Amino acid sequence: MKYGSIICTVLFVLGVTISLLQLWFSIMNAELYFKTIITISAFFVVSLAITLVFKEYLSEKEMKKKGYID
């Protein structure tokens, strides 16, 4: 969960930074900007989903080990 949180935070900050730079300085054309933001958003969602699934798997595994669930 720790690594997933770090990755999601980095992707979020990267998206916000690119958006602010685009807003103030127009560092890339509109088409490239939207492609970049959509790609960053997709990576964010995928990494968040993987992190949550992995956390759930480890939690369930730990509960089975302790005998809380069968």
PDB file of N, CA and C in Angstrom:
ATOM      1  N   MET A   1       0.837  -1.190   0.000  1.00  0.00           N
ATOM      2  CA  MET A   1       0.000   0.000   0.000  1.00  0.00           C
ATOM      3  C   MET A   1       0.876   1.246   0.000  1.00  0.00           C
ATOM      4  N   LYS A   2       2.014   1.155   0.647  1.00  0.00           N
ATOM      5  CA  LYS A   2       2.900   2.311   0.749  1.00  0.00           C
ATOM      6  C   LYS A   2       3.371   2.764  -0.628  1.00  0.00           C
ATOM      7  N   TYR A   3       3.826   1.814  -1.444  1.00  0.00           N
ATOM      8  CA  TYR A   3       4.339   2.165  -2.770  1.00  0.00           C
ATOM      9  C   TYR A   3       3.225   2.686  -3.672  1.00  0.00           C
ATOM     10  N   GLY A   4       2.062   2.099  -3.575  1.00  0.00           N
ATOM     11  CA  GLY A   4       0.926   2.555  -4.363  1.00  0.00           C
ATOM     12  C   GLY A   4       0.519   3.976  -3.998  1.00  0.00           C
ATOM     13  N   SER A   5       0.562   4.293  -2.719  1.00  0.00           N
ATOM     14  CA  SER A   5       0.246   5.652  -2.279  1.00  0.00           C
ATOM     15  C   SER A   5       1.257   6.650  -2.811  1.00  0.00           C
ATOM     16  N   ILE A   6       2.512   6.260  -2.799  1.00  0.00           N
ATOM     17  CA  ILE A   6       3.562   7.140  -3.310  1.00  0.00           C
ATOM     18  C   ILE A   6       3.387   7.358  -4.812  1.00  0.00           C
ATOM     19  N   ILE A   7       3.124   6.280  -5.541  1.00  0.00           N
ATOM     20  CA  ILE A   7       2.944   6.393  -6.994  1.00  0.00           C
ATOM     21  C   ILE A   7       1.740   7.262  -7.321  1.00  0.00           C
ATOM     22  N   CYS A   8       0.625   7.045  -6.634  1.00  0.00           N
ATOM     23  CA  CYS A   8      -0.573   7.851  -6.882  1.00  0.00           C
ATOM     24  C   CYS A   8      -0.334   9.326  -6.548  1.00  0.00           C
ATOM     25  N   THR A   9       0.360   9.590  -5.470  1.00  0.00           N
ATOM     26  CA  THR A   9       0.663  10.967  -5.096  1.00  0.00           C
ATOM     27  C   THR A   9       1.552  11.633  -6.135  1.00  0.00           C
ATOM     28  N   VAL A  10       2.576  10.923  -6.603  1.00  0.00           N
ATOM     29  CA  VAL A  10       3.474  11.474  -7.623  1.00  0.00           C
ATOM     30  C   VAL A  10       2.706  11.758  -8.916  1.00  0.00           C
ATOM     31  N   LEU A  11       1.847  10.840  -9.329  1.00  0.00           N
ATOM     32  CA  LEU A  11       1.067  11.052 -10.546  1.00  0.00           C
ATOM     33  C   LEU A  11       0.116  12.237 -10.393  1.00  0.00           C
ATOM     34  N   PHE A  12      -0.503  12.376  -9.248  1.00  0.00           N
ATOM     35  CA  PHE A  12      -1.403  13.498  -9.004  1.00  0.00           C
ATOM     36  C   PHE A  12      -0.656  14.824  -9.051  1.00  0.00           C
ATOM     37  N   VAL A  13       0.468  14.886  -8.366  1.00  0.00           N
ATOM     38  CA  VAL A  13       1.274  16.113  -8.350  1.00  0.00           C
ATOM     39  C   VAL A  13       1.783  16.437  -9.756  1.00  0.00           C
ATOM     40  N   LEU A  14       2.194  15.418 -10.502  1.00  0.00           N
ATOM     41  CA  LEU A  14       2.645  15.624 -11.871  1.00  0.00           C
ATOM     42  C   LEU A  14       1.528  16.196 -12.738  1.00  0.00           C
ATOM     43  N   GLY A  15       0.334  15.661 -12.615  1.00  0.00           N
ATOM     44  CA  GLY A  15      -0.804  16.174 -13.372  1.00  0.00           C
ATOM     45  C   GLY A  15      -1.134  17.612 -13.030  1.00  0.00           C
ATOM     46  N   VAL A  16      -1.127  17.937 -11.749  1.00  0.00           N
ATOM     47  CA  VAL A  16      -1.410  19.307 -11.319  1.00  0.00           C
ATOM     48  C   VAL A  16      -0.319  20.254 -11.807  1.00  0.00           C
ATOM     49  N   THR A  17       0.940  19.830 -11.708  1.00  0.00           N
ATOM     50  CA  THR A  17       2.052  20.662 -12.154  1.00  0.00           C
ATOM     51  C   THR A  17       1.972  20.942 -13.653  1.00  0.00           C
ATOM     52  N   ILE A  18       1.721  19.905 -14.430  1.00  0.00           N
ATOM     53  CA  ILE A  18       1.601  20.093 -15.873  1.00  0.00           C
ATOM     54  C   ILE A  18       0.420  21.006 -16.199  1.00  0.00           C
ATOM     55  N   SER A  19      -0.679  20.834 -15.475  1.00  0.00           N
ATOM     56  CA  SER A  19      -1.850  21.680 -15.721  1.00  0.00           C
ATOM     57  C   SER A  19      -1.561  23.144 -15.409  1.00  0.00           C
ATOM     58  N   LEU A  20      -0.879  23.395 -14.301  1.00  0.00           N
ATOM     59  CA  LEU A  20      -0.552  24.780 -13.954  1.00  0.00           C
ATOM     60  C   LEU A  20       0.448  25.391 -14.934  1.00  0.00           C
ATOM     61  N   LEU A  21       1.433  24.604 -15.343  1.00  0.00           N
ATOM     62  CA  LEU A  21       2.387  25.110 -16.329  1.00  0.00           C
ATOM     63  C   LEU A  21       1.701  25.398 -17.659  1.00  0.00           C
ATOM     64  N   GLN A  22       0.777  24.538 -18.037  1.00  0.00           N
ATOM     65  CA  GLN A  22       0.039  24.757 -19.277  1.00  0.00           C
ATOM     66  C   GLN A  22      -0.844  25.994 -19.168  1.00  0.00           C
ATOM     67  N   LEU A  23      -1.445  26.185 -18.019  1.00  0.00           N
ATOM     68  CA  LEU A  23      -2.320  27.335 -17.812  1.00  0.00           C
ATOM     69  C   LEU A  23      -1.554  28.645 -17.892  1.00  0.00           C
ATOM     70  N   TRP A  24      -0.385  28.700 -17.261  1.00  0.00           N
ATOM     71  CA  TRP A  24       0.360  29.945 -17.179  1.00  0.00           C
ATOM     72  C   TRP A  24       1.347  30.153 -18.318  1.00  0.00           C
ATOM     73  N   PHE A  25       1.948  29.109 -18.819  1.00  0.00           N
ATOM     74  CA  PHE A  25       3.025  29.288 -19.792  1.00  0.00           C
ATOM     75  C   PHE A  25       2.778  28.613 -21.136  1.00  0.00           C
ATOM     76  N   SER A  26       1.719  27.850 -21.289  1.00  0.00           N
ATOM     77  CA  SER A  26       1.394  27.147 -22.531  1.00  0.00           C
ATOM     78  C   SER A  26       2.610  26.390 -23.066  1.00  0.00           C
ATOM     79  N   ILE A  27       3.060  25.412 -22.298  1.00  0.00           N
ATOM     80  CA  ILE A  27       4.284  24.675 -22.622  1.00  0.00           C
ATOM     81  C   ILE A  27       4.120  23.671 -23.749  1.00  0.00           C
ATOM     82  N   MET A  28       2.879  23.302 -24.102  1.00  0.00           N
ATOM     83  CA  MET A  28       2.639  22.349 -25.193  1.00  0.00           C
ATOM     84  C   MET A  28       1.317  22.694 -25.863  1.00  0.00           C
ATOM     85  N   ASN A  29       1.108  22.155 -27.047  1.00  0.00           N
ATOM     86  CA  ASN A  29      -0.162  22.444 -27.714  1.00  0.00           C
ATOM     87  C   ASN A  29      -1.297  21.695 -27.014  1.00  0.00           C
ATOM     88  N   ALA A  30      -2.518  22.084 -27.322  1.00  0.00           N
ATOM     89  CA  ALA A  30      -3.689  21.558 -26.603  1.00  0.00           C
ATOM     90  C   ALA A  30      -3.846  20.058 -26.774  1.00  0.00           C
ATOM     91  N   GLU A  31      -3.603  19.559 -27.972  1.00  0.00           N
ATOM     92  CA  GLU A  31      -3.761  18.131 -28.225  1.00  0.00           C
ATOM     93  C   GLU A  31      -2.793  17.299 -27.384  1.00  0.00           C
ATOM     94  N   LEU A  32      -1.543  17.708 -27.350  1.00  0.00           N
ATOM     95  CA  LEU A  32      -0.543  16.987 -26.553  1.00  0.00           C
ATOM     96  C   LEU A  32      -0.850  17.088 -25.061  1.00  0.00           C
ATOM     97  N   TYR A  33      -1.316  18.261 -24.622  1.00  0.00           N
ATOM     98  CA  TYR A  33      -1.676  18.442 -23.211  1.00  0.00           C
ATOM     99  C   TYR A  33      -2.781  17.465 -22.795  1.00  0.00           C
ATOM    100  N   PHE A  34      -3.849  17.381 -23.595  1.00  0.00           N
ATOM    101  CA  PHE A  34      -4.955  16.492 -23.233  1.00  0.00           C
ATOM    102  C   PHE A  34      -4.537  15.028 -23.277  1.00  0.00           C
ATOM    103  N   LYS A  35      -3.711  14.665 -24.228  1.00  0.00           N
ATOM    104  CA  LYS A  35      -3.204  13.295 -24.278  1.00  0.00           C
ATOM    105  C   LYS A  35      -2.371  12.983 -23.042  1.00  0.00           C
ATOM    106  N   THR A  36      -1.541  13.933 -22.630  1.00  0.00           N
ATOM    107  CA  THR A  36      -0.699  13.735 -21.445  1.00  0.00           C
ATOM    108  C   THR A  36      -1.534  13.594 -20.183  1.00  0.00           C
ATOM    109  N   ILE A  37      -2.521  14.465 -20.014  1.00  0.00           N
ATOM    110  CA  ILE A  37      -3.364  14.426 -18.821  1.00  0.00           C
ATOM    111  C   ILE A  37      -4.193  13.150 -18.787  1.00  0.00           C
ATOM    112  N   ILE A  38      -4.715  12.724 -19.927  1.00  0.00           N
ATOM    113  CA  ILE A  38      -5.490  11.481 -19.970  1.00  0.00           C
ATOM    114  C   ILE A  38      -4.606  10.284 -19.643  1.00  0.00           C
ATOM    115  N   THR A  39      -3.373  10.282 -20.149  1.00  0.00           N
ATOM    116  CA  THR A  39      -2.444   9.192 -19.853  1.00  0.00           C
ATOM    117  C   THR A  39      -2.085   9.155 -18.372  1.00  0.00           C
ATOM    118  N   ILE A  40      -1.795  10.308 -17.797  1.00  0.00           N
ATOM    119  CA  ILE A  40      -1.481  10.370 -16.366  1.00  0.00           C
ATOM    120  C   ILE A  40      -2.687   9.907 -15.552  1.00  0.00           C
ATOM    121  N   SER A  41      -3.872  10.329 -15.940  1.00  0.00           N
ATOM    122  CA  SER A  41      -5.094   9.908 -15.230  1.00  0.00           C
ATOM    123  C   SER A  41      -5.296   8.402 -15.318  1.00  0.00           C
ATOM    124  N   ALA A  42      -5.044   7.832 -16.479  1.00  0.00           N
ATOM    125  CA  ALA A  42      -5.189   6.381 -16.643  1.00  0.00           C
ATOM    126  C   ALA A  42      -4.188   5.638 -15.759  1.00  0.00           C
ATOM    127  N   PHE A  43      -2.945   6.095 -15.757  1.00  0.00           N
ATOM    128  CA  PHE A  43      -1.944   5.469 -14.885  1.00  0.00           C
ATOM    129  C   PHE A  43      -2.335   5.596 -13.416  1.00  0.00           C
ATOM    130  N   PHE A  44      -2.904   6.741 -13.038  1.00  0.00           N
ATOM    131  CA  PHE A  44      -3.344   6.951 -11.661  1.00  0.00           C
ATOM    132  C   PHE A  44      -4.424   5.943 -11.283  1.00  0.00           C
ATOM    133  N   VAL A  45      -5.430   5.799 -12.141  1.00  0.00           N
ATOM    134  CA  VAL A  45      -6.535   4.880 -11.852  1.00  0.00           C
ATOM    135  C   VAL A  45      -6.048   3.435 -11.792  1.00  0.00           C
ATOM    136  N   VAL A  46      -5.182   3.050 -12.730  1.00  0.00           N
ATOM    137  CA  VAL A  46      -4.664   1.678 -12.747  1.00  0.00           C
ATOM    138  C   VAL A  46      -3.822   1.403 -11.501  1.00  0.00           C
ATOM    139  N   SER A  47      -2.946   2.332 -11.141  1.00  0.00           N
ATOM    140  CA  SER A  47      -2.109   2.105  -9.954  1.00  0.00           C
ATOM    141  C   SER A  47      -2.947   2.086  -8.681  1.00  0.00           C
ATOM    142  N   LEU A  48      -3.978   2.918  -8.615  1.00  0.00           N
ATOM    143  CA  LEU A  48      -4.863   2.910  -7.453  1.00  0.00           C
ATOM    144  C   LEU A  48      -5.618   1.587  -7.363  1.00  0.00           C
ATOM    145  N   ALA A  49      -6.125   1.103  -8.491  1.00  0.00           N
ATOM    146  CA  ALA A  49      -6.860  -0.167  -8.499  1.00  0.00           C
ATOM    147  C   ALA A  49      -5.952  -1.318  -8.097  1.00  0.00           C
ATOM    148  N   ILE A  50      -4.753  -1.367  -8.641  1.00  0.00           N
ATOM    149  CA  ILE A  50      -3.800  -2.433  -8.285  1.00  0.00           C
ATOM    150  C   ILE A  50      -3.471  -2.376  -6.806  1.00  0.00           C
ATOM    151  N   THR A  51      -3.261  -1.171  -6.297  1.00  0.00           N
ATOM    152  CA  THR A  51      -2.940  -1.012  -4.877  1.00  0.00           C
ATOM    153  C   THR A  51      -4.077  -1.501  -3.989  1.00  0.00           C
ATOM    154  N   LEU A  52      -5.303  -1.129  -4.324  1.00  0.00           N
ATOM    155  CA  LEU A  52      -6.448  -1.538  -3.501  1.00  0.00           C
ATOM    156  C   LEU A  52      -6.693  -3.042  -3.565  1.00  0.00           C
ATOM    157  N   VAL A  53      -6.554  -3.624  -4.756  1.00  0.00           N
ATOM    158  CA  VAL A  53      -6.732  -5.074  -4.894  1.00  0.00           C
ATOM    159  C   VAL A  53      -5.649  -5.811  -4.116  1.00  0.00           C
ATOM    160  N   PHE A  54      -4.417  -5.358  -4.223  1.00  0.00           N
ATOM    161  CA  PHE A  54      -3.313  -5.990  -3.510  1.00  0.00           C
ATOM    162  C   PHE A  54      -3.492  -5.870  -1.994  1.00  0.00           C
ATOM    163  N   LYS A  55      -3.951  -4.692  -1.524  1.00  0.00           N
ATOM    164  CA  LYS A  55      -4.190  -4.497  -0.095  1.00  0.00           C
ATOM    165  C   LYS A  55      -5.290  -5.432   0.397  1.00  0.00           C
ATOM    166  N   GLU A  56      -6.354  -5.556  -0.390  1.00  0.00           N
ATOM    167  CA  GLU A  56      -7.461  -6.442  -0.024  1.00  0.00           C
ATOM    168  C   GLU A  56      -6.999  -7.901   0.039  1.00  0.00           C
ATOM    169  N   TYR A  57      -6.178  -8.287  -0.934  1.00  0.00           N
ATOM    170  CA  TYR A  57      -5.652  -9.650  -0.970  1.00  0.00           C
ATOM    171  C   TYR A  57      -4.801  -9.928   0.273  1.00  0.00           C
ATOM    172  N   LEU A  58      -3.909  -9.009   0.610  1.00  0.00           N
ATOM    173  CA  LEU A  58      -3.064  -9.211   1.787  1.00  0.00           C
ATOM    174  C   LEU A  58      -3.882  -9.211   3.071  1.00  0.00           C
ATOM    175  N   SER A  59      -4.903  -8.368   3.135  1.00  0.00           N
ATOM    176  CA  SER A  59      -5.759  -8.316   4.313  1.00  0.00           C
ATOM    177  C   SER A  59      -6.518  -9.634   4.483  1.00  0.00           C
ATOM    178  N   GLU A  60      -7.054 -10.139   3.386  1.00  0.00           N
ATOM    179  CA  GLU A  60      -7.789 -11.403   3.447  1.00  0.00           C
ATOM    180  C   GLU A  60      -6.852 -12.554   3.808  1.00  0.00           C
ATOM    181  N   LYS A  61      -5.661 -12.544   3.265  1.00  0.00           N
ATOM    182  CA  LYS A  61      -4.678 -13.583   3.561  1.00  0.00           C
ATOM    183  C   LYS A  61      -4.319 -13.568   5.052  1.00  0.00           C
ATOM    184  N   GLU A  62      -4.149 -12.384   5.604  1.00  0.00           N
ATOM    185  CA  GLU A  62      -3.815 -12.251   7.031  1.00  0.00           C
ATOM    186  C   GLU A  62      -4.984 -12.723   7.899  1.00  0.00           C
ATOM    187  N   MET A  63      -6.212 -12.396   7.492  1.00  0.00           N
ATOM    188  CA  MET A  63      -7.366 -12.824   8.276  1.00  0.00           C
ATOM    189  C   MET A  63      -7.527 -14.344   8.238  1.00  0.00           C
ATOM    190  N   LYS A  64      -7.236 -14.963   7.092  1.00  0.00           N
ATOM    191  CA  LYS A  64      -7.295 -16.424   7.008  1.00  0.00           C
ATOM    192  C   LYS A  64      -6.229 -17.049   7.893  1.00  0.00           C
ATOM    193  N   LYS A  65      -5.059 -16.447   7.924  1.00  0.00           N
ATOM    194  CA  LYS A  65      -3.950 -16.967   8.720  1.00  0.00           C
ATOM    195  C   LYS A  65      -4.290 -16.945  10.217  1.00  0.00           C
ATOM    196  N   LYS A  66      -4.983 -15.885  10.633  1.00  0.00           N
ATOM    197  CA  LYS A  66      -5.350 -15.750  12.046  1.00  0.00           C
ATOM    198  C   LYS A  66      -6.612 -16.512  12.388  1.00  0.00           C
ATOM    199  N   GLY A  67      -7.309 -17.067  11.390  1.00  0.00           N
ATOM    200  CA  GLY A  67      -8.478 -17.871  11.657  1.00  0.00           C
ATOM    201  C   GLY A  67      -9.783 -17.121  11.753  1.00  0.00           C
ATOM    202  N   TYR A  68      -9.807 -15.861  11.321  1.00  0.00           N
ATOM    203  CA  TYR A  68     -11.049 -15.085  11.365  1.00  0.00           C
ATOM    204  C   TYR A  68     -12.015 -15.502  10.266  1.00  0.00           C
ATOM    205  N   ILE A  69     -11.498 -15.898   9.107  1.00  0.00           N
ATOM    206  CA  ILE A  69     -12.345 -16.378   8.024  1.00  0.00           C
ATOM    207  C   ILE A  69     -11.814 -17.689   7.524  1.00  0.00           C
ATOM    208  N   ASP A  70     -12.705 -18.455   6.858  1.00  0.00           N
ATOM    209  CA  ASP A  70     -12.295 -19.768   6.341  1.00  0.00           C
ATOM    210  C   ASP A  70     -11.818 -19.647   4.930  1.00  0.00           C
TER     211      ASP A  70
END
